[in-house]
Amino acid sequence: MSLIATPQSLHFQAPLPLQSGARIRGYDLTYETYGQLNAARDNAVLVCHALNASHHVAGVYAGQDKSEGWWDNMIGPGKPVDTDRFFVIGINNLGSCFGSTGPMHVNPDTGRVYGADFPVVTVEDWVDAQARLLDELGIPQLAAVMGGSLGGMQALSWTLQYPERVRHAVVVASAPNLSAENIAFNEVARRAIVTDPDFHGGHFYEHGVLPRRGLRIARMIGHITYLSDDVMNEKFGRELRQAVAENASGYKYSTQDVEFQIESYLRHQGDKFSEYFDANTYLLITRALDYFDPARAFDGNLTRALARAACKFLLVSFSTDWRFAPARSREIVKALLENRRAVSYAEIDAPHGHDAFLLDDPRYMGVVRSYFDGIAQGAAA
């Protein structure tokens, strides 16, 4: 039986200082919780979300079909992160478009929708906001913080910003910073959005339009990077769309029509994304990805940067993930071992590319289940 999820919201009036030097006040954070906080208040697990996800981590919404949380295969009763034992919290990040204060909301200082004036936020800012919400929930220390991709960066940052508040960190399919290639993909996607005639410098809300064309292209670019070459070949290969394949000549010989199945799939993904995701949010979150680099303040020395971490770690990577390659996880493992931290590492041979962290690979699920079994036993001891 699935969990029934209920979104909640907390309002924060006090200003939150941001890494950029700006401040944001009068903001809301939307979140969901699953399971029960125990009497000792020591069984809380914070799950940090990636680019286009949200606080809706697990369970379903009452009366809504197909409303499963984005990590519902991982989190719930009897699942690897067992909500019969852990109190799991999912928080929607500032600047998102799924409930927490973001660019589409009103700036209390001006009375106008933020739009492009929403302040730039970083991974570190999100962690500070999450810490404030945990304070309100009366949770002084987390049993674990976990996340995949950008969520993994937040989990890593938690261990550096609040080392005394984290006992375990689970960092999946992530990296200590983005490579130049990754930054390049993000920039091409951003340019697709800002050059859309309907973008209006980020104030498209006032014009009653949405930069759908730019968002479609941004999503298509991103989706290509989430899949492996093997998966794309297996799912689509060079297959033509049915209407094209039925043509006697085989091809339509057009530079603009959709002929291949992979083209049709990408356009479908882009169309869906452009209807529910906010363009300014996309710019903010991809820039937060670009900026994350805890070693930057230590002359690029990751070992020195991670010296502040005090908790135990599990890192997981996937063999065909070329966007957050296993070598990037091994950089973190090496730096933690050089600091004599307790680290478990699993490199899963999986064909699914970056998206593997969301899927049901039994070896992956087994590794996470075993690790959280150990956390639960440690909490009970």
mmCIF file of C-alpha atoms in Angstrom, residues 95-376:
data_model
loop_
_atom_site.group_PDB
_atom_site.id
_atom_site.type_symbol
_atom_site.label_atom_id
_atom_site.label_comp_id
_atom_site.label_asym_id
_atom_site.label_seq_id
_atom_site.Cartn_x
_atom_site.Cartn_y
_atom_site.Cartn_z
ATOM 1 C CA GLY A 95 13.617 29.384 -6.431
ATOM 2 C CA SER A 96 11.771 26.263 -7.537
ATOM 3 C CA CYS A 97 8.338 26.272 -9.167
ATOM 4 C CA PHE A 98 6.656 23.578 -7.083
ATOM 5 C CA GLY A 99 5.469 25.486 -4.030
ATOM 6 C CA SER A 100 8.416 27.151 -2.320
ATOM 7 C CA THR A 101 8.966 30.836 -3.020
ATOM 8 C CA GLY A 102 10.352 31.340 -6.499
ATOM 9 C CA PRO A 103 10.433 33.728 -9.447
ATOM 10 C CA MET A 104 6.684 33.462 -10.074
ATOM 11 C CA HIS A 105 5.858 34.711 -6.568
ATOM 12 C CA VAL A 106 5.457 38.274 -5.288
ATOM 13 C CA ASN A 107 8.480 40.055 -3.852
ATOM 14 C CA PRO A 108 7.300 41.436 -0.472
ATOM 15 C CA ASP A 109 9.695 44.370 -0.850
ATOM 16 C CA THR A 110 8.199 45.584 -4.145
ATOM 17 C CA GLY A 111 4.728 44.091 -4.343
ATOM 18 C CA ARG A 112 5.568 42.817 -7.842
ATOM 19 C CA VAL A 113 6.270 39.311 -9.112
ATOM 20 C CA TYR A 114 10.001 38.576 -8.812
ATOM 21 C CA GLY A 115 10.541 37.294 -12.349
ATOM 22 C CA ALA A 116 14.173 37.772 -13.332
ATOM 23 C CA ASP A 117 14.749 39.800 -10.148
ATOM 24 C CA PHE A 118 14.615 36.698 -7.963
ATOM 25 C CA PRO A 119 18.056 36.522 -6.286
ATOM 26 C CA VAL A 120 20.584 33.972 -7.472
ATOM 27 C CA VAL A 121 20.618 31.002 -5.096
ATOM 28 C CA THR A 122 23.332 28.411 -4.526
ATOM 29 C CA VAL A 123 23.527 24.902 -3.119
ATOM 30 C CA GLU A 124 24.829 26.430 0.113
ATOM 31 C CA ASP A 125 21.800 28.760 0.300
ATOM 32 C CA TRP A 126 19.440 25.822 -0.108
ATOM 33 C CA VAL A 127 21.175 23.957 2.704
ATOM 34 C CA ASP A 128 20.879 27.003 4.984
ATOM 35 C CA ALA A 129 17.149 27.222 4.218
ATOM 36 C CA GLN A 130 16.700 23.491 4.823
ATOM 37 C CA ALA A 131 18.466 23.845 8.183
ATOM 38 C CA ARG A 132 16.001 26.561 9.186
ATOM 39 C CA LEU A 133 13.074 24.308 8.348
ATOM 40 C CA LEU A 134 14.570 21.440 10.359
ATOM 41 C CA ASP A 135 14.946 23.852 13.285
ATOM 42 C CA GLU A 136 11.216 24.571 13.057
ATOM 43 C CA LEU A 137 10.483 20.841 13.039
ATOM 44 C CA GLY A 138 12.630 20.386 16.147
ATOM 45 C CA ILE A 139 15.245 18.175 14.504
ATOM 46 C CA PRO A 140 18.720 18.990 15.866
ATOM 47 C CA GLN A 141 20.565 16.245 13.982
ATOM 48 C CA LEU A 142 19.847 14.100 10.923
ATOM 49 C CA ALA A 143 20.327 10.358 10.905
ATOM 50 C CA ALA A 144 21.155 10.877 7.225
ATOM 51 C CA VAL A 145 21.008 13.337 4.393
ATOM 52 C CA MET A 146 20.761 11.876 0.899
ATOM 53 C CA GLY A 147 20.300 12.903 -2.708
ATOM 54 C CA GLY A 148 21.123 12.094 -6.300
ATOM 55 C CA SER A 149 22.750 14.370 -8.875
ATOM 56 C CA LEU A 150 22.223 17.973 -7.695
ATOM 57 C CA GLY A 151 20.617 16.467 -4.593
ATOM 58 C CA GLY A 152 23.904 14.683 -3.922
ATOM 59 C CA MET A 153 25.723 18.014 -4.050
ATOM 60 C CA GLN A 154 23.348 19.317 -1.374
ATOM 61 C CA ALA A 155 23.975 16.230 0.756
ATOM 62 C CA LEU A 156 27.721 16.784 0.447
ATOM 63 C CA SER A 157 27.337 20.457 1.301
ATOM 64 C CA TRP A 158 25.348 19.584 4.427
ATOM 65 C CA THR A 159 28.364 17.680 5.759
ATOM 66 C CA LEU A 160 30.507 20.783 5.309
ATOM 67 C CA GLN A 161 28.126 23.523 6.442
ATOM 68 C CA TYR A 162 26.584 21.668 9.392
ATOM 69 C CA PRO A 163 28.964 18.773 10.161
ATOM 70 C CA GLU A 164 27.620 18.387 13.690
ATOM 71 C CA ARG A 165 24.052 17.937 12.420
ATOM 72 C CA VAL A 166 24.635 14.938 10.121
ATOM 73 C CA ARG A 167 25.517 11.349 11.093
ATOM 74 C CA HIS A 168 25.458 9.847 7.579
ATOM 75 C CA ALA A 169 25.524 11.226 4.027
ATOM 76 C CA VAL A 170 24.343 9.263 0.981
ATOM 77 C CA VAL A 171 25.628 10.863 -2.222
ATOM 78 C CA VAL A 172 24.367 9.231 -5.437
ATOM 79 C CA ALA A 173 25.432 9.909 -9.042
ATOM 80 C CA SER A 174 26.966 13.220 -8.100
ATOM 81 C CA ALA A 175 30.223 15.183 -8.264
ATOM 82 C CA PRO A 176 32.316 17.664 -6.259
ATOM 83 C CA ASN A 177 31.747 20.226 -9.041
ATOM 84 C CA LEU A 178 30.653 20.381 -12.663
ATOM 85 C CA SER A 179 33.079 19.713 -15.474
ATOM 86 C CA ALA A 180 33.501 22.308 -18.238
ATOM 87 C CA GLU A 181 31.424 20.057 -20.510
ATOM 88 C CA ASN A 182 28.553 20.060 -18.021
ATOM 89 C CA ILE A 183 28.682 23.837 -17.646
ATOM 90 C CA ALA A 184 28.636 24.059 -21.436
ATOM 91 C CA PHE A 185 25.466 21.951 -21.688
ATOM 92 C CA ASN A 186 23.825 24.158 -19.053
ATOM 93 C CA GLU A 187 24.785 27.319 -20.906
ATOM 94 C CA VAL A 188 23.397 26.110 -24.239
ATOM 95 C CA ALA A 189 20.127 25.264 -22.479
ATOM 96 C CA ARG A 190 20.001 28.680 -20.811
ATOM 97 C CA ARG A 191 20.668 30.439 -24.113
ATOM 98 C CA ALA A 192 17.776 28.553 -25.679
ATOM 99 C CA ILE A 193 15.515 30.037 -22.991
ATOM 100 C CA VAL A 194 16.780 33.624 -22.848
ATOM 101 C CA THR A 195 16.748 34.003 -26.639
ATOM 102 C CA ASP A 196 13.135 32.854 -26.909
ATOM 103 C CA PRO A 197 11.150 35.948 -28.016
ATOM 104 C CA ASP A 198 8.575 35.157 -25.316
ATOM 105 C CA PHE A 199 11.163 35.332 -22.512
ATOM 106 C CA HIS A 200 11.015 39.150 -22.211
ATOM 107 C CA GLY A 201 14.150 39.364 -20.087
ATOM 108 C CA GLY A 202 12.628 37.007 -17.536
ATOM 109 C CA HIS A 203 9.474 39.118 -17.002
ATOM 110 C CA PHE A 204 7.264 37.072 -19.290
ATOM 111 C CA TYR A 205 4.603 36.754 -16.567
ATOM 112 C CA GLU A 206 3.701 40.407 -17.115
ATOM 113 C CA HIS A 207 3.155 39.708 -20.822
ATOM 114 C CA GLY A 208 0.907 36.699 -20.281
ATOM 115 C CA VAL A 209 3.183 34.370 -22.259
ATOM 116 C CA LEU A 210 5.577 31.503 -21.585
ATOM 117 C CA PRO A 211 8.931 30.889 -23.337
ATOM 118 C CA ARG A 212 7.865 27.378 -24.286
ATOM 119 C CA ARG A 213 10.160 27.065 -27.292
ATOM 120 C CA GLY A 214 13.253 27.746 -25.213
ATOM 121 C CA LEU A 215 12.141 25.391 -22.461
ATOM 122 C CA ARG A 216 11.487 22.632 -24.987
ATOM 123 C CA ILE A 217 14.999 22.886 -26.373
ATOM 124 C CA ALA A 218 16.527 23.106 -22.894
ATOM 125 C CA ARG A 219 14.742 19.930 -21.854
ATOM 126 C CA MET A 220 15.735 18.102 -25.031
ATOM 127 C CA ILE A 221 19.396 18.972 -24.441
ATOM 128 C CA GLY A 222 19.189 17.896 -20.809
ATOM 129 C CA HIS A 223 17.393 14.667 -21.591
ATOM 130 C CA ILE A 224 20.097 13.595 -24.026
ATOM 131 C CA THR A 225 22.678 13.932 -21.256
ATOM 132 C CA TYR A 226 20.637 11.869 -18.787
ATOM 133 C CA LEU A 227 20.546 8.790 -21.033
ATOM 134 C CA SER A 228 23.390 6.541 -22.133
ATOM 135 C CA ASP A 229 24.151 5.827 -25.789
ATOM 136 C CA ASP A 230 23.284 2.158 -25.160
ATOM 137 C CA VAL A 231 19.838 3.007 -23.797
ATOM 138 C CA MET A 232 19.038 5.354 -26.664
ATOM 139 C CA ASN A 233 20.108 2.734 -29.189
ATOM 140 C CA GLU A 234 18.139 0.004 -27.448
ATOM 141 C CA LYS A 235 14.962 2.085 -27.098
ATOM 142 C CA PHE A 236 15.042 3.895 -30.429
ATOM 143 C CA GLY A 237 18.028 2.975 -32.600
ATOM 144 C CA ARG A 238 17.465 4.393 -36.061
ATOM 145 C CA GLU A 239 13.776 3.479 -36.037
ATOM 146 C CA LEU A 240 11.524 5.718 -38.070
ATOM 147 C CA ARG A 241 8.155 6.972 -36.934
ATOM 148 C CA GLN A 242 5.358 4.711 -38.109
ATOM 149 C CA ALA A 243 3.981 7.240 -40.584
ATOM 150 C CA VAL A 244 7.422 7.664 -42.133
ATOM 151 C CA ALA A 245 8.248 3.954 -42.197
ATOM 152 C CA GLU A 246 5.100 3.300 -44.184
ATOM 153 C CA ASN A 247 6.321 5.643 -46.899
ATOM 154 C CA ALA A 248 7.502 3.593 -49.874
ATOM 155 C CA SER A 249 10.757 5.529 -50.193
ATOM 156 C CA GLY A 250 11.685 4.996 -46.530
ATOM 157 C CA TYR A 251 12.466 8.650 -45.800
ATOM 158 C CA LYS A 252 10.486 11.818 -46.361
ATOM 159 C CA TYR A 253 13.702 13.650 -47.218
ATOM 160 C CA SER A 254 12.791 16.690 -45.149
ATOM 161 C CA THR A 255 15.016 18.912 -43.030
ATOM 162 C CA GLN A 256 12.134 19.952 -40.747
ATOM 163 C CA ASP A 257 9.737 17.033 -40.317
ATOM 164 C CA VAL A 258 10.097 14.583 -37.428
ATOM 165 C CA GLU A 259 11.162 11.293 -38.988
ATOM 166 C CA PHE A 260 13.081 9.269 -36.382
ATOM 167 C CA GLN A 261 11.601 7.843 -33.172
ATOM 168 C CA ILE A 262 14.284 9.511 -31.048
ATOM 169 C CA GLU A 263 13.282 12.896 -32.492
ATOM 170 C CA SER A 264 9.648 12.259 -31.652
ATOM 171 C CA TYR A 265 10.566 11.162 -28.109
ATOM 172 C CA LEU A 266 12.680 14.244 -27.417
ATOM 173 C CA ARG A 267 10.010 16.576 -28.727
ATOM 174 C CA HIS A 268 7.423 14.859 -26.556
ATOM 175 C CA GLN A 269 9.627 15.292 -23.481
ATOM 176 C CA GLY A 270 10.242 18.928 -24.363
ATOM 177 C CA ASP A 271 6.542 19.632 -24.854
ATOM 178 C CA LYS A 272 5.628 18.132 -21.473
ATOM 179 C CA PHE A 273 8.391 20.003 -19.659
ATOM 180 C CA SER A 274 7.482 23.382 -21.162
ATOM 181 C CA GLU A 275 3.972 23.121 -19.731
ATOM 182 C CA TYR A 276 4.926 22.643 -16.073
ATOM 183 C CA PHE A 277 8.425 24.035 -15.462
ATOM 184 C CA ASP A 278 9.276 27.693 -14.954
ATOM 185 C CA ALA A 279 11.909 29.234 -17.232
ATOM 186 C CA ASN A 280 13.468 31.456 -14.552
ATOM 187 C CA THR A 281 13.646 28.460 -12.214
ATOM 188 C CA TYR A 282 15.551 26.540 -14.888
ATOM 189 C CA LEU A 283 18.090 29.365 -15.136
ATOM 190 C CA LEU A 284 18.475 29.574 -11.353
ATOM 191 C CA ILE A 285 18.921 25.857 -10.740
ATOM 192 C CA THR A 286 21.372 25.245 -13.567
ATOM 193 C CA ARG A 287 23.433 28.195 -12.340
ATOM 194 C CA ALA A 288 23.448 26.756 -8.816
ATOM 195 C CA LEU A 289 24.856 23.564 -10.355
ATOM 196 C CA ASP A 290 27.567 25.582 -12.086
ATOM 197 C CA TYR A 291 28.589 27.454 -8.945
ATOM 198 C CA PHE A 292 28.892 24.476 -6.618
ATOM 199 C CA ASP A 293 32.568 23.846 -5.894
ATOM 200 C CA PRO A 294 33.510 23.410 -2.213
ATOM 201 C CA ALA A 295 37.204 23.057 -3.116
ATOM 202 C CA ARG A 296 37.301 26.512 -4.714
ATOM 203 C CA ALA A 297 37.964 28.181 -1.357
ATOM 204 C CA PHE A 298 40.865 25.752 -0.818
ATOM 205 C CA ASP A 299 42.789 26.390 -4.031
ATOM 206 C CA GLY A 300 41.039 23.455 -5.656
ATOM 207 C CA ASN A 301 42.167 20.983 -2.979
ATOM 208 C CA LEU A 302 39.178 18.734 -2.334
ATOM 209 C CA THR A 303 40.889 16.907 0.516
ATOM 210 C CA ARG A 304 41.261 20.143 2.455
ATOM 211 C CA ALA A 305 37.699 21.155 1.587
ATOM 212 C CA LEU A 306 36.228 17.920 2.940
ATOM 213 C CA ALA A 307 38.263 17.968 6.144
ATOM 214 C CA ARG A 308 35.278 19.619 7.869
ATOM 215 C CA ALA A 309 33.041 16.601 7.250
ATOM 216 C CA ALA A 310 32.618 14.418 10.334
ATOM 217 C CA CYS A 311 29.931 11.900 9.343
ATOM 218 C CA LYS A 312 29.993 8.521 7.631
ATOM 219 C CA PHE A 313 29.410 8.319 3.882
ATOM 220 C CA LEU A 314 27.907 6.105 1.222
ATOM 221 C CA LEU A 315 28.674 7.067 -2.380
ATOM 222 C CA VAL A 316 27.103 5.376 -5.397
ATOM 223 C CA SER A 317 27.915 5.873 -9.075
ATOM 224 C CA PHE A 318 26.847 4.199 -12.325
ATOM 225 C CA SER A 319 29.129 2.894 -15.050
ATOM 226 C CA THR A 320 27.343 4.536 -18.008
ATOM 227 C CA ASP A 321 26.647 7.869 -16.341
ATOM 228 C CA TRP A 322 28.799 10.164 -18.454
ATOM 229 C CA ARG A 323 27.339 13.370 -17.056
ATOM 230 C CA PHE A 324 28.354 12.497 -13.468
ATOM 231 C CA ALA A 325 30.889 9.814 -14.209
ATOM 232 C CA PRO A 326 32.152 7.328 -11.592
ATOM 233 C CA ALA A 327 35.533 9.070 -11.650
ATOM 234 C CA ARG A 328 33.874 12.130 -10.079
ATOM 235 C CA SER A 329 32.499 10.061 -7.187
ATOM 236 C CA ARG A 330 35.914 8.468 -6.747
ATOM 237 C CA GLU A 331 37.403 11.958 -6.329
ATOM 238 C CA ILE A 332 35.134 12.452 -3.322
ATOM 239 C CA VAL A 333 35.930 8.984 -1.955
ATOM 240 C CA LYS A 334 39.668 9.624 -2.257
ATOM 241 C CA ALA A 335 39.432 12.989 -0.492
ATOM 242 C CA LEU A 336 37.367 11.510 2.344
ATOM 243 C CA LEU A 337 39.752 8.582 2.798
ATOM 244 C CA GLU A 338 42.664 10.998 2.921
ATOM 245 C CA ASN A 339 40.810 12.642 5.813
ATOM 246 C CA ARG A 340 40.340 9.202 7.425
ATOM 247 C CA ARG A 341 36.562 9.359 7.163
ATOM 248 C CA ALA A 342 34.416 6.208 7.068
ATOM 249 C CA VAL A 343 33.352 5.727 3.439
ATOM 250 C CA SER A 344 31.437 3.002 1.590
ATOM 251 C CA TYR A 345 31.485 3.143 -2.195
ATOM 252 C CA ALA A 346 29.504 1.215 -4.813
ATOM 253 C CA GLU A 347 30.032 1.530 -8.554
ATOM 254 C CA ILE A 348 27.025 -0.091 -10.232
ATOM 255 C CA ASP A 349 27.393 -1.542 -13.715
ATOM 256 C CA ALA A 350 24.124 -0.272 -15.179
ATOM 257 C CA PRO A 351 23.183 0.658 -18.757
ATOM 258 C CA HIS A 352 20.834 3.526 -17.993
ATOM 259 C CA GLY A 353 23.160 6.533 -17.837
ATOM 260 C CA HIS A 354 22.551 9.300 -15.296
ATOM 261 C CA ASP A 355 18.889 8.339 -14.924
ATOM 262 C CA ALA A 356 20.014 5.088 -13.266
ATOM 263 C CA PHE A 357 19.832 6.752 -9.841
ATOM 264 C CA LEU A 358 16.038 6.903 -10.218
ATOM 265 C CA LEU A 359 15.553 3.330 -11.420
ATOM 266 C CA ASP A 360 15.061 -0.096 -9.837
ATOM 267 C CA ASP A 361 18.446 -1.736 -10.280
ATOM 268 C CA PRO A 362 18.426 -4.514 -7.638
ATOM 269 C CA ARG A 363 22.149 -4.111 -6.837
ATOM 270 C CA TYR A 364 21.735 -0.371 -6.296
ATOM 271 C CA MET A 365 18.629 -0.804 -4.175
ATOM 272 C CA GLY A 366 20.380 -3.540 -2.210
ATOM 273 C CA VAL A 367 23.358 -1.311 -1.424
ATOM 274 C CA VAL A 368 21.131 1.507 -0.154
ATOM 275 C CA ARG A 369 18.923 -0.892 1.814
ATOM 276 C CA SER A 370 21.934 -2.479 3.498
ATOM 277 C CA TYR A 371 23.383 0.911 4.400
ATOM 278 C CA PHE A 372 20.146 2.172 5.936
ATOM 279 C CA ASP A 373 19.721 -1.112 7.801
ATOM 280 C CA GLY A 374 23.058 -0.317 9.383
ATOM 281 C CA ILE A 375 21.935 3.216 10.270
ATOM 282 C CA ALA A 376 18.754 1.878 11.879
#
